[in-house]
Amino acid sequence: MIILYTFINEEKHKSVLDRYLPVFSDDTKRDILRYRRWQDAQLSLLGKILLREGLRTHYDISDAEIRVSPNNKPYLKGNPVHFNISHSKDLVACVIAEFPVGIDVEFFDTSINYLDFEFQMTTEEFEKINGAEDRISSFFTYWTAKEAVIKAHGDGMMIPLDSFEVSNKEGVVNGEKFFIKDIFIDKNYCSCIASKDININNVVPLITYVEIS
């Protein structure tokens, strides 16, 4: 398993678009250029660049064809390698693994009012957050874990966050158990990966920063 990450940069935006957009399909180009904010366009593009770089460098895959499942989860056609992309604020990260996996990264915003998200948590989760010494840190730990599980599951927004509980680094969604692993990418972000494959508990991902020039 590898996790590649990078940060957006406004000064490099035009050069990044000019250099990398031509390597992608016309549909991908249109999707990226449709964004009104440069931040959103660059985050989308960088996620695809990280995936392309990771597949080429670490898995010797240079001609991957990305398809989208009926529940809108991207996958590699005819290839057993799995991936997932997440971004928040200035950070974008891409995980690539030999088994289905989800990743979530969240900017550690200390000004957030965690009470506004009580309805997204189960009663037990919220009680643990509210009783924690560092409530904001506890909130983001639960939030990224639940988001990573949802992304690993693949049904996305069809699964309400409060419909399942995270406990002891596990979560069960519609009868399927998911294993959860905290990871460190950057001190300003909370990060987590999840998978139905229990091997995620033992794997030590190679986490690499990629400089996009």
PDB file of C-alpha atoms in Angstrom:
ATOM      1  CA  MET A   1       0.000   0.000   0.000  1.00  0.00           C
ATOM      2  CA  ILE A   2       1.169   3.488  -0.824  1.00  0.00           C
ATOM      3  CA  ILE A   3      -0.192   6.911   0.026  1.00  0.00           C
ATOM      4  CA  LEU A   4       0.911   9.848  -2.087  1.00  0.00           C
ATOM      5  CA  TYR A   5       0.111  13.403  -1.093  1.00  0.00           C
ATOM      6  CA  THR A   6       0.761  16.982  -2.132  1.00  0.00           C
ATOM      7  CA  PHE A   7      -0.530  20.512  -1.603  1.00  0.00           C
ATOM      8  CA  ILE A   8      -2.202  22.984  -3.925  1.00  0.00           C
ATOM      9  CA  ASN A   9      -0.333  26.136  -4.891  1.00  0.00           C
ATOM     10  CA  GLU A  10      -1.959  29.167  -6.507  1.00  0.00           C
ATOM     11  CA  GLU A  11       1.300  30.417  -8.038  1.00  0.00           C
ATOM     12  CA  LYS A  12       1.755  27.117  -9.892  1.00  0.00           C
ATOM     13  CA  HIS A  13      -1.863  26.762 -11.005  1.00  0.00           C
ATOM     14  CA  LYS A  14      -1.479  27.778 -14.635  1.00  0.00           C
ATOM     15  CA  SER A  15       1.735  25.830 -15.129  1.00  0.00           C
ATOM     16  CA  VAL A  16       0.203  22.725 -13.544  1.00  0.00           C
ATOM     17  CA  LEU A  17      -2.831  22.964 -15.841  1.00  0.00           C
ATOM     18  CA  ASP A  18      -0.666  23.542 -18.915  1.00  0.00           C
ATOM     19  CA  ARG A  19       1.632  20.634 -18.124  1.00  0.00           C
ATOM     20  CA  TYR A  20      -0.770  17.956 -16.929  1.00  0.00           C
ATOM     21  CA  LEU A  21      -4.203  18.564 -18.456  1.00  0.00           C
ATOM     22  CA  PRO A  22      -3.109  17.369 -21.933  1.00  0.00           C
ATOM     23  CA  VAL A  23      -2.333  13.865 -20.633  1.00  0.00           C
ATOM     24  CA  PHE A  24      -5.942  13.279 -19.581  1.00  0.00           C
ATOM     25  CA  SER A  25      -9.081  12.583 -21.586  1.00  0.00           C
ATOM     26  CA  ASP A  26     -11.325  15.325 -22.923  1.00  0.00           C
ATOM     27  CA  ASP A  27     -13.997  14.364 -20.394  1.00  0.00           C
ATOM     28  CA  THR A  28     -11.527  14.744 -17.534  1.00  0.00           C
ATOM     29  CA  LYS A  29     -10.348  18.087 -18.877  1.00  0.00           C
ATOM     30  CA  ARG A  30     -13.927  19.369 -19.045  1.00  0.00           C
ATOM     31  CA  ASP A  31     -14.674  18.169 -15.524  1.00  0.00           C
ATOM     32  CA  ILE A  32     -11.629  19.962 -14.113  1.00  0.00           C
ATOM     33  CA  LEU A  33     -12.108  23.191 -16.039  1.00  0.00           C
ATOM     34  CA  ARG A  34     -15.745  23.313 -14.983  1.00  0.00           C
ATOM     35  CA  TYR A  35     -14.743  24.330 -11.468  1.00  0.00           C
ATOM     36  CA  ARG A  36     -15.082  28.043 -10.800  1.00  0.00           C
ATOM     37  CA  ARG A  37     -12.530  28.145  -7.965  1.00  0.00           C
ATOM     38  CA  TRP A  38      -8.907  27.454  -8.837  1.00  0.00           C
ATOM     39  CA  GLN A  39      -8.559  25.539  -5.569  1.00  0.00           C
ATOM     40  CA  ASP A  40     -11.223  23.004  -6.558  1.00  0.00           C
ATOM     41  CA  ALA A  41      -9.827  22.590 -10.067  1.00  0.00           C
ATOM     42  CA  GLN A  42      -6.304  22.024  -8.799  1.00  0.00           C
ATOM     43  CA  LEU A  43      -7.373  19.618  -6.050  1.00  0.00           C
ATOM     44  CA  SER A  44      -9.239  17.525  -8.618  1.00  0.00           C
ATOM     45  CA  LEU A  45      -6.337  17.523 -11.048  1.00  0.00           C
ATOM     46  CA  LEU A  46      -3.705  16.768  -8.407  1.00  0.00           C
ATOM     47  CA  GLY A  47      -5.671  13.768  -7.199  1.00  0.00           C
ATOM     48  CA  LYS A  48      -5.568  12.326 -10.701  1.00  0.00           C
ATOM     49  CA  ILE A  49      -1.879  13.160 -11.058  1.00  0.00           C
ATOM     50  CA  LEU A  50      -1.068  11.375  -7.797  1.00  0.00           C
ATOM     51  CA  LEU A  51      -3.006   8.302  -8.897  1.00  0.00           C
ATOM     52  CA  ARG A  52      -1.264   8.263 -12.271  1.00  0.00           C
ATOM     53  CA  GLU A  53       2.159   8.694 -10.643  1.00  0.00           C
ATOM     54  CA  GLY A  54       1.514   6.049  -8.010  1.00  0.00           C
ATOM     55  CA  LEU A  55       0.302   3.447 -10.497  1.00  0.00           C
ATOM     56  CA  ARG A  56       3.214   4.096 -12.839  1.00  0.00           C
ATOM     57  CA  THR A  57       5.972   4.254 -10.239  1.00  0.00           C
ATOM     58  CA  HIS A  58       4.900   1.648  -7.701  1.00  0.00           C
ATOM     59  CA  TYR A  59       2.713  -0.772  -9.670  1.00  0.00           C
ATOM     60  CA  ASP A  60       4.166  -0.523 -13.177  1.00  0.00           C
ATOM     61  CA  ILE A  61       0.744   0.419 -14.570  1.00  0.00           C
ATOM     62  CA  SER A  62       0.917   3.098 -17.233  1.00  0.00           C
ATOM     63  CA  ASP A  63      -2.287   2.558 -19.210  1.00  0.00           C
ATOM     64  CA  ALA A  64      -4.944   2.279 -16.521  1.00  0.00           C
ATOM     65  CA  GLU A  65      -8.537   2.823 -17.591  1.00  0.00           C
ATOM     66  CA  ILE A  66     -10.690   4.344 -14.861  1.00  0.00           C
ATOM     67  CA  ARG A  67     -14.348   3.398 -14.804  1.00  0.00           C
ATOM     68  CA  VAL A  68     -17.143   4.368 -12.424  1.00  0.00           C
ATOM     69  CA  SER A  69     -19.349   1.772 -10.734  1.00  0.00           C
ATOM     70  CA  PRO A  70     -23.160   2.128 -10.551  1.00  0.00           C
ATOM     71  CA  ASN A  71     -22.753   3.690  -7.099  1.00  0.00           C
ATOM     72  CA  ASN A  72     -20.267   6.231  -8.540  1.00  0.00           C
ATOM     73  CA  LYS A  73     -17.110   4.711  -7.074  1.00  0.00           C
ATOM     74  CA  PRO A  74     -14.117   4.954  -9.471  1.00  0.00           C
ATOM     75  CA  TYR A  75     -12.159   1.771 -10.146  1.00  0.00           C
ATOM     76  CA  LEU A  76      -9.504   0.430 -12.512  1.00  0.00           C
ATOM     77  CA  LYS A  77     -10.965  -1.649 -15.313  1.00  0.00           C
ATOM     78  CA  GLY A  78      -9.534  -5.172 -15.472  1.00  0.00           C
ATOM     79  CA  ASN A  79      -7.017  -4.546 -12.697  1.00  0.00           C
ATOM     80  CA  PRO A  80      -6.943  -5.860  -9.114  1.00  0.00           C
ATOM     81  CA  VAL A  81      -5.320  -2.702  -7.756  1.00  0.00           C
ATOM     82  CA  HIS A  82      -7.626  -0.399  -5.791  1.00  0.00           C
ATOM     83  CA  PHE A  83      -7.419   3.316  -5.030  1.00  0.00           C
ATOM     84  CA  ASN A  84      -9.171   6.167  -3.286  1.00  0.00           C
ATOM     85  CA  ILE A  85      -8.600   9.928  -3.212  1.00  0.00           C
ATOM     86  CA  SER A  86      -9.404  12.528  -0.563  1.00  0.00           C
ATOM     87  CA  HIS A  87      -8.714  16.216  -0.147  1.00  0.00           C
ATOM     88  CA  SER A  88      -9.316  18.949   2.388  1.00  0.00           C
ATOM     89  CA  LYS A  89      -8.287  22.602   2.351  1.00  0.00           C
ATOM     90  CA  ASP A  90      -4.815  22.552   0.686  1.00  0.00           C
ATOM     91  CA  LEU A  91      -4.017  18.835   0.982  1.00  0.00           C
ATOM     92  CA  VAL A  92      -4.838  16.063  -1.497  1.00  0.00           C
ATOM     93  CA  ALA A  93      -3.973  12.409  -0.849  1.00  0.00           C
ATOM     94  CA  CYS A  94      -4.281   9.211  -2.872  1.00  0.00           C
ATOM     95  CA  VAL A  95      -4.082   5.683  -1.464  1.00  0.00           C
ATOM     96  CA  ILE A  96      -3.359   2.699  -3.717  1.00  0.00           C
ATOM     97  CA  ALA A  97      -3.581  -0.845  -2.372  1.00  0.00           C
ATOM     98  CA  GLU A  98      -3.948  -4.492  -3.291  1.00  0.00           C
ATOM     99  CA  PHE A  99      -7.395  -4.562  -1.648  1.00  0.00           C
ATOM    100  CA  PRO A 100     -10.381  -2.161  -1.525  1.00  0.00           C
ATOM    101  CA  VAL A 101      -9.636   0.814   0.686  1.00  0.00           C
ATOM    102  CA  GLY A 102     -11.007   4.226   1.608  1.00  0.00           C
ATOM    103  CA  ILE A 103      -9.112   7.288   2.804  1.00  0.00           C
ATOM    104  CA  ASP A 104     -10.234  10.513   4.408  1.00  0.00           C
ATOM    105  CA  VAL A 105      -8.212  13.607   5.272  1.00  0.00           C
ATOM    106  CA  GLU A 106      -9.592  16.607   7.136  1.00  0.00           C
ATOM    107  CA  PHE A 107      -7.999  19.934   7.944  1.00  0.00           C
ATOM    108  CA  PHE A 108      -7.662  20.209  11.710  1.00  0.00           C
ATOM    109  CA  ASP A 109      -9.790  23.319  12.166  1.00  0.00           C
ATOM    110  CA  THR A 110      -9.606  24.204  15.860  1.00  0.00           C
ATOM    111  CA  SER A 111     -12.317  26.859  15.439  1.00  0.00           C
ATOM    112  CA  ILE A 112     -14.961  24.290  14.545  1.00  0.00           C
ATOM    113  CA  ASN A 113     -17.900  23.777  16.900  1.00  0.00           C
ATOM    114  CA  TYR A 114     -18.151  20.013  17.217  1.00  0.00           C
ATOM    115  CA  LEU A 115     -21.606  20.384  18.801  1.00  0.00           C
ATOM    116  CA  ASP A 116     -22.950  21.334  15.370  1.00  0.00           C
ATOM    117  CA  PHE A 117     -22.223  17.778  14.202  1.00  0.00           C
ATOM    118  CA  GLU A 118     -23.842  15.871  17.059  1.00  0.00           C
ATOM    119  CA  PHE A 119     -26.579  14.596  14.728  1.00  0.00           C
ATOM    120  CA  GLN A 120     -23.893  12.932  12.544  1.00  0.00           C
ATOM    121  CA  MET A 121     -22.658  10.774  15.421  1.00  0.00           C
ATOM    122  CA  THR A 122     -24.189   7.921  17.360  1.00  0.00           C
ATOM    123  CA  THR A 123     -25.044   8.558  20.999  1.00  0.00           C
ATOM    124  CA  GLU A 124     -22.032   6.577  22.228  1.00  0.00           C
ATOM    125  CA  GLU A 125     -19.633   8.295  19.816  1.00  0.00           C
ATOM    126  CA  PHE A 126     -20.817  11.731  20.856  1.00  0.00           C
ATOM    127  CA  GLU A 127     -20.549  10.858  24.543  1.00  0.00           C
ATOM    128  CA  LYS A 128     -16.937   9.801  24.027  1.00  0.00           C
ATOM    129  CA  ILE A 129     -16.173  12.981  22.079  1.00  0.00           C
ATOM    130  CA  ASN A 130     -17.839  15.159  24.699  1.00  0.00           C
ATOM    131  CA  GLY A 131     -15.948  13.422  27.495  1.00  0.00           C
ATOM    132  CA  ALA A 132     -12.545  13.527  25.820  1.00  0.00           C
ATOM    133  CA  GLU A 133      -9.742  15.705  27.135  1.00  0.00           C
ATOM    134  CA  ASP A 134      -9.263  17.142  23.635  1.00  0.00           C
ATOM    135  CA  ARG A 135     -12.771  17.231  22.195  1.00  0.00           C
ATOM    136  CA  ILE A 136     -11.822  18.714  18.820  1.00  0.00           C
ATOM    137  CA  SER A 137      -9.138  16.098  18.219  1.00  0.00           C
ATOM    138  CA  SER A 138     -11.555  13.345  19.262  1.00  0.00           C
ATOM    139  CA  PHE A 139     -14.227  14.715  16.928  1.00  0.00           C
ATOM    140  CA  PHE A 140     -11.909  14.702  13.913  1.00  0.00           C
ATOM    141  CA  THR A 141     -10.687  11.201  14.761  1.00  0.00           C
ATOM    142  CA  TYR A 142     -14.247   9.891  14.650  1.00  0.00           C
ATOM    143  CA  TRP A 143     -15.179  11.969  11.608  1.00  0.00           C
ATOM    144  CA  THR A 144     -12.275  10.798   9.445  1.00  0.00           C
ATOM    145  CA  ALA A 145     -12.798   7.197  10.544  1.00  0.00           C
ATOM    146  CA  LYS A 146     -16.475   7.252   9.583  1.00  0.00           C
ATOM    147  CA  GLU A 147     -15.778   8.971   6.262  1.00  0.00           C
ATOM    148  CA  ALA A 148     -13.009   6.463   5.439  1.00  0.00           C
ATOM    149  CA  VAL A 149     -15.398   3.577   6.164  1.00  0.00           C
ATOM    150  CA  ILE A 150     -18.071   5.057   3.917  1.00  0.00           C
ATOM    151  CA  LYS A 151     -15.541   5.510   1.113  1.00  0.00           C
ATOM    152  CA  ALA A 152     -14.254   1.966   1.560  1.00  0.00           C
ATOM    153  CA  HIS A 153     -17.827   0.684   1.407  1.00  0.00           C
ATOM    154  CA  GLY A 154     -18.474   2.494  -1.843  1.00  0.00           C
ATOM    155  CA  ASP A 155     -22.066   3.686  -1.445  1.00  0.00           C
ATOM    156  CA  GLY A 156     -21.022   7.223  -0.542  1.00  0.00           C
ATOM    157  CA  MET A 157     -23.693   9.671   0.582  1.00  0.00           C
ATOM    158  CA  MET A 158     -26.317   6.915   0.605  1.00  0.00           C
ATOM    159  CA  ILE A 159     -24.901   5.877   4.004  1.00  0.00           C
ATOM    160  CA  PRO A 160     -25.696   8.390   6.783  1.00  0.00           C
ATOM    161  CA  LEU A 161     -22.801   8.898   9.189  1.00  0.00           C
ATOM    162  CA  ASP A 162     -25.036   8.232  12.180  1.00  0.00           C
ATOM    163  CA  SER A 163     -26.280   4.918  10.765  1.00  0.00           C
ATOM    164  CA  PHE A 164     -23.228   2.998  12.005  1.00  0.00           C
ATOM    165  CA  GLU A 165     -20.854   3.201  14.921  1.00  0.00           C
ATOM    166  CA  VAL A 166     -17.073   3.299  15.090  1.00  0.00           C
ATOM    167  CA  SER A 167     -15.621   1.475  18.076  1.00  0.00           C
ATOM    168  CA  ASN A 168     -12.206  -0.077  18.755  1.00  0.00           C
ATOM    169  CA  LYS A 169     -11.058   0.816  15.239  1.00  0.00           C
ATOM    170  CA  GLU A 170     -13.909  -1.101  13.609  1.00  0.00           C
ATOM    171  CA  GLY A 171     -17.217  -0.185  12.011  1.00  0.00           C
ATOM    172  CA  VAL A 172     -20.078  -2.304  10.676  1.00  0.00           C
ATOM    173  CA  VAL A 173     -22.104  -1.040   7.722  1.00  0.00           C
ATOM    174  CA  ASN A 174     -25.038  -3.104   6.442  1.00  0.00           C
ATOM    175  CA  GLY A 175     -23.587  -6.214   8.069  1.00  0.00           C
ATOM    176  CA  GLU A 176     -20.088  -5.699   6.651  1.00  0.00           C
ATOM    177  CA  LYS A 177     -17.209  -5.145   9.076  1.00  0.00           C
ATOM    178  CA  PHE A 178     -14.579  -2.536   8.246  1.00  0.00           C
ATOM    179  CA  PHE A 179     -11.205  -2.159   9.909  1.00  0.00           C
ATOM    180  CA  ILE A 180      -9.887   1.340  10.578  1.00  0.00           C
ATOM    181  CA  LYS A 181      -6.319   2.626  10.789  1.00  0.00           C
ATOM    182  CA  ASP A 182      -5.171   6.120  11.746  1.00  0.00           C
ATOM    183  CA  ILE A 183      -2.314   7.461   9.635  1.00  0.00           C
ATOM    184  CA  PHE A 184      -0.122  10.557   9.858  1.00  0.00           C
ATOM    185  CA  ILE A 185       0.361  12.711   6.768  1.00  0.00           C
ATOM    186  CA  ASP A 186       0.674  16.254   8.087  1.00  0.00           C
ATOM    187  CA  LYS A 187       0.429  17.857  11.527  1.00  0.00           C
ATOM    188  CA  ASN A 188      -2.375  20.168  10.355  1.00  0.00           C
ATOM    189  CA  TYR A 189      -4.599  17.341   9.127  1.00  0.00           C
ATOM    190  CA  CYS A 190      -6.320  14.306  10.587  1.00  0.00           C
ATOM    191  CA  SER A 191      -6.089  11.232   8.327  1.00  0.00           C
ATOM    192  CA  CYS A 192      -7.534   7.735   8.324  1.00  0.00           C
ATOM    193  CA  ILE A 193      -7.858   4.671   6.064  1.00  0.00           C
ATOM    194  CA  ALA A 194     -10.378   1.819   6.215  1.00  0.00           C
ATOM    195  CA  SER A 195     -10.979  -1.512   4.538  1.00  0.00           C
ATOM    196  CA  LYS A 196     -12.955  -4.758   4.829  1.00  0.00           C
ATOM    197  CA  ASP A 197      -9.618  -6.529   4.518  1.00  0.00           C
ATOM    198  CA  ILE A 198      -8.183  -7.261   7.974  1.00  0.00           C
ATOM    199  CA  ASN A 199      -4.677  -6.992   6.495  1.00  0.00           C
ATOM    200  CA  ILE A 200      -5.016  -3.232   6.808  1.00  0.00           C
ATOM    201  CA  ASN A 201      -4.253  -3.716  10.517  1.00  0.00           C
ATOM    202  CA  ASN A 202      -0.787  -5.036   9.748  1.00  0.00           C
ATOM    203  CA  VAL A 203       0.218  -3.126   6.651  1.00  0.00           C
ATOM    204  CA  VAL A 204       2.535  -0.137   7.030  1.00  0.00           C
ATOM    205  CA  PRO A 205       1.748   2.186   4.121  1.00  0.00           C
ATOM    206  CA  LEU A 206       4.532   3.938   2.289  1.00  0.00           C
ATOM    207  CA  ILE A 207       3.578   7.613   2.669  1.00  0.00           C
ATOM    208  CA  THR A 208       5.308   9.860   0.144  1.00  0.00           C
ATOM    209  CA  TYR A 209       5.159  13.569  -0.582  1.00  0.00           C
ATOM    210  CA  VAL A 210       5.066  14.377  -4.298  1.00  0.00           C
ATOM    211  CA  GLU A 211       6.335  17.720  -5.521  1.00  0.00           C
ATOM    212  CA  ILE A 212       4.160  18.857  -8.438  1.00  0.00           C
ATOM    213  CA  SER A 213       6.129  21.229 -10.637  1.00  0.00           C
TER     214      SER A 213
END
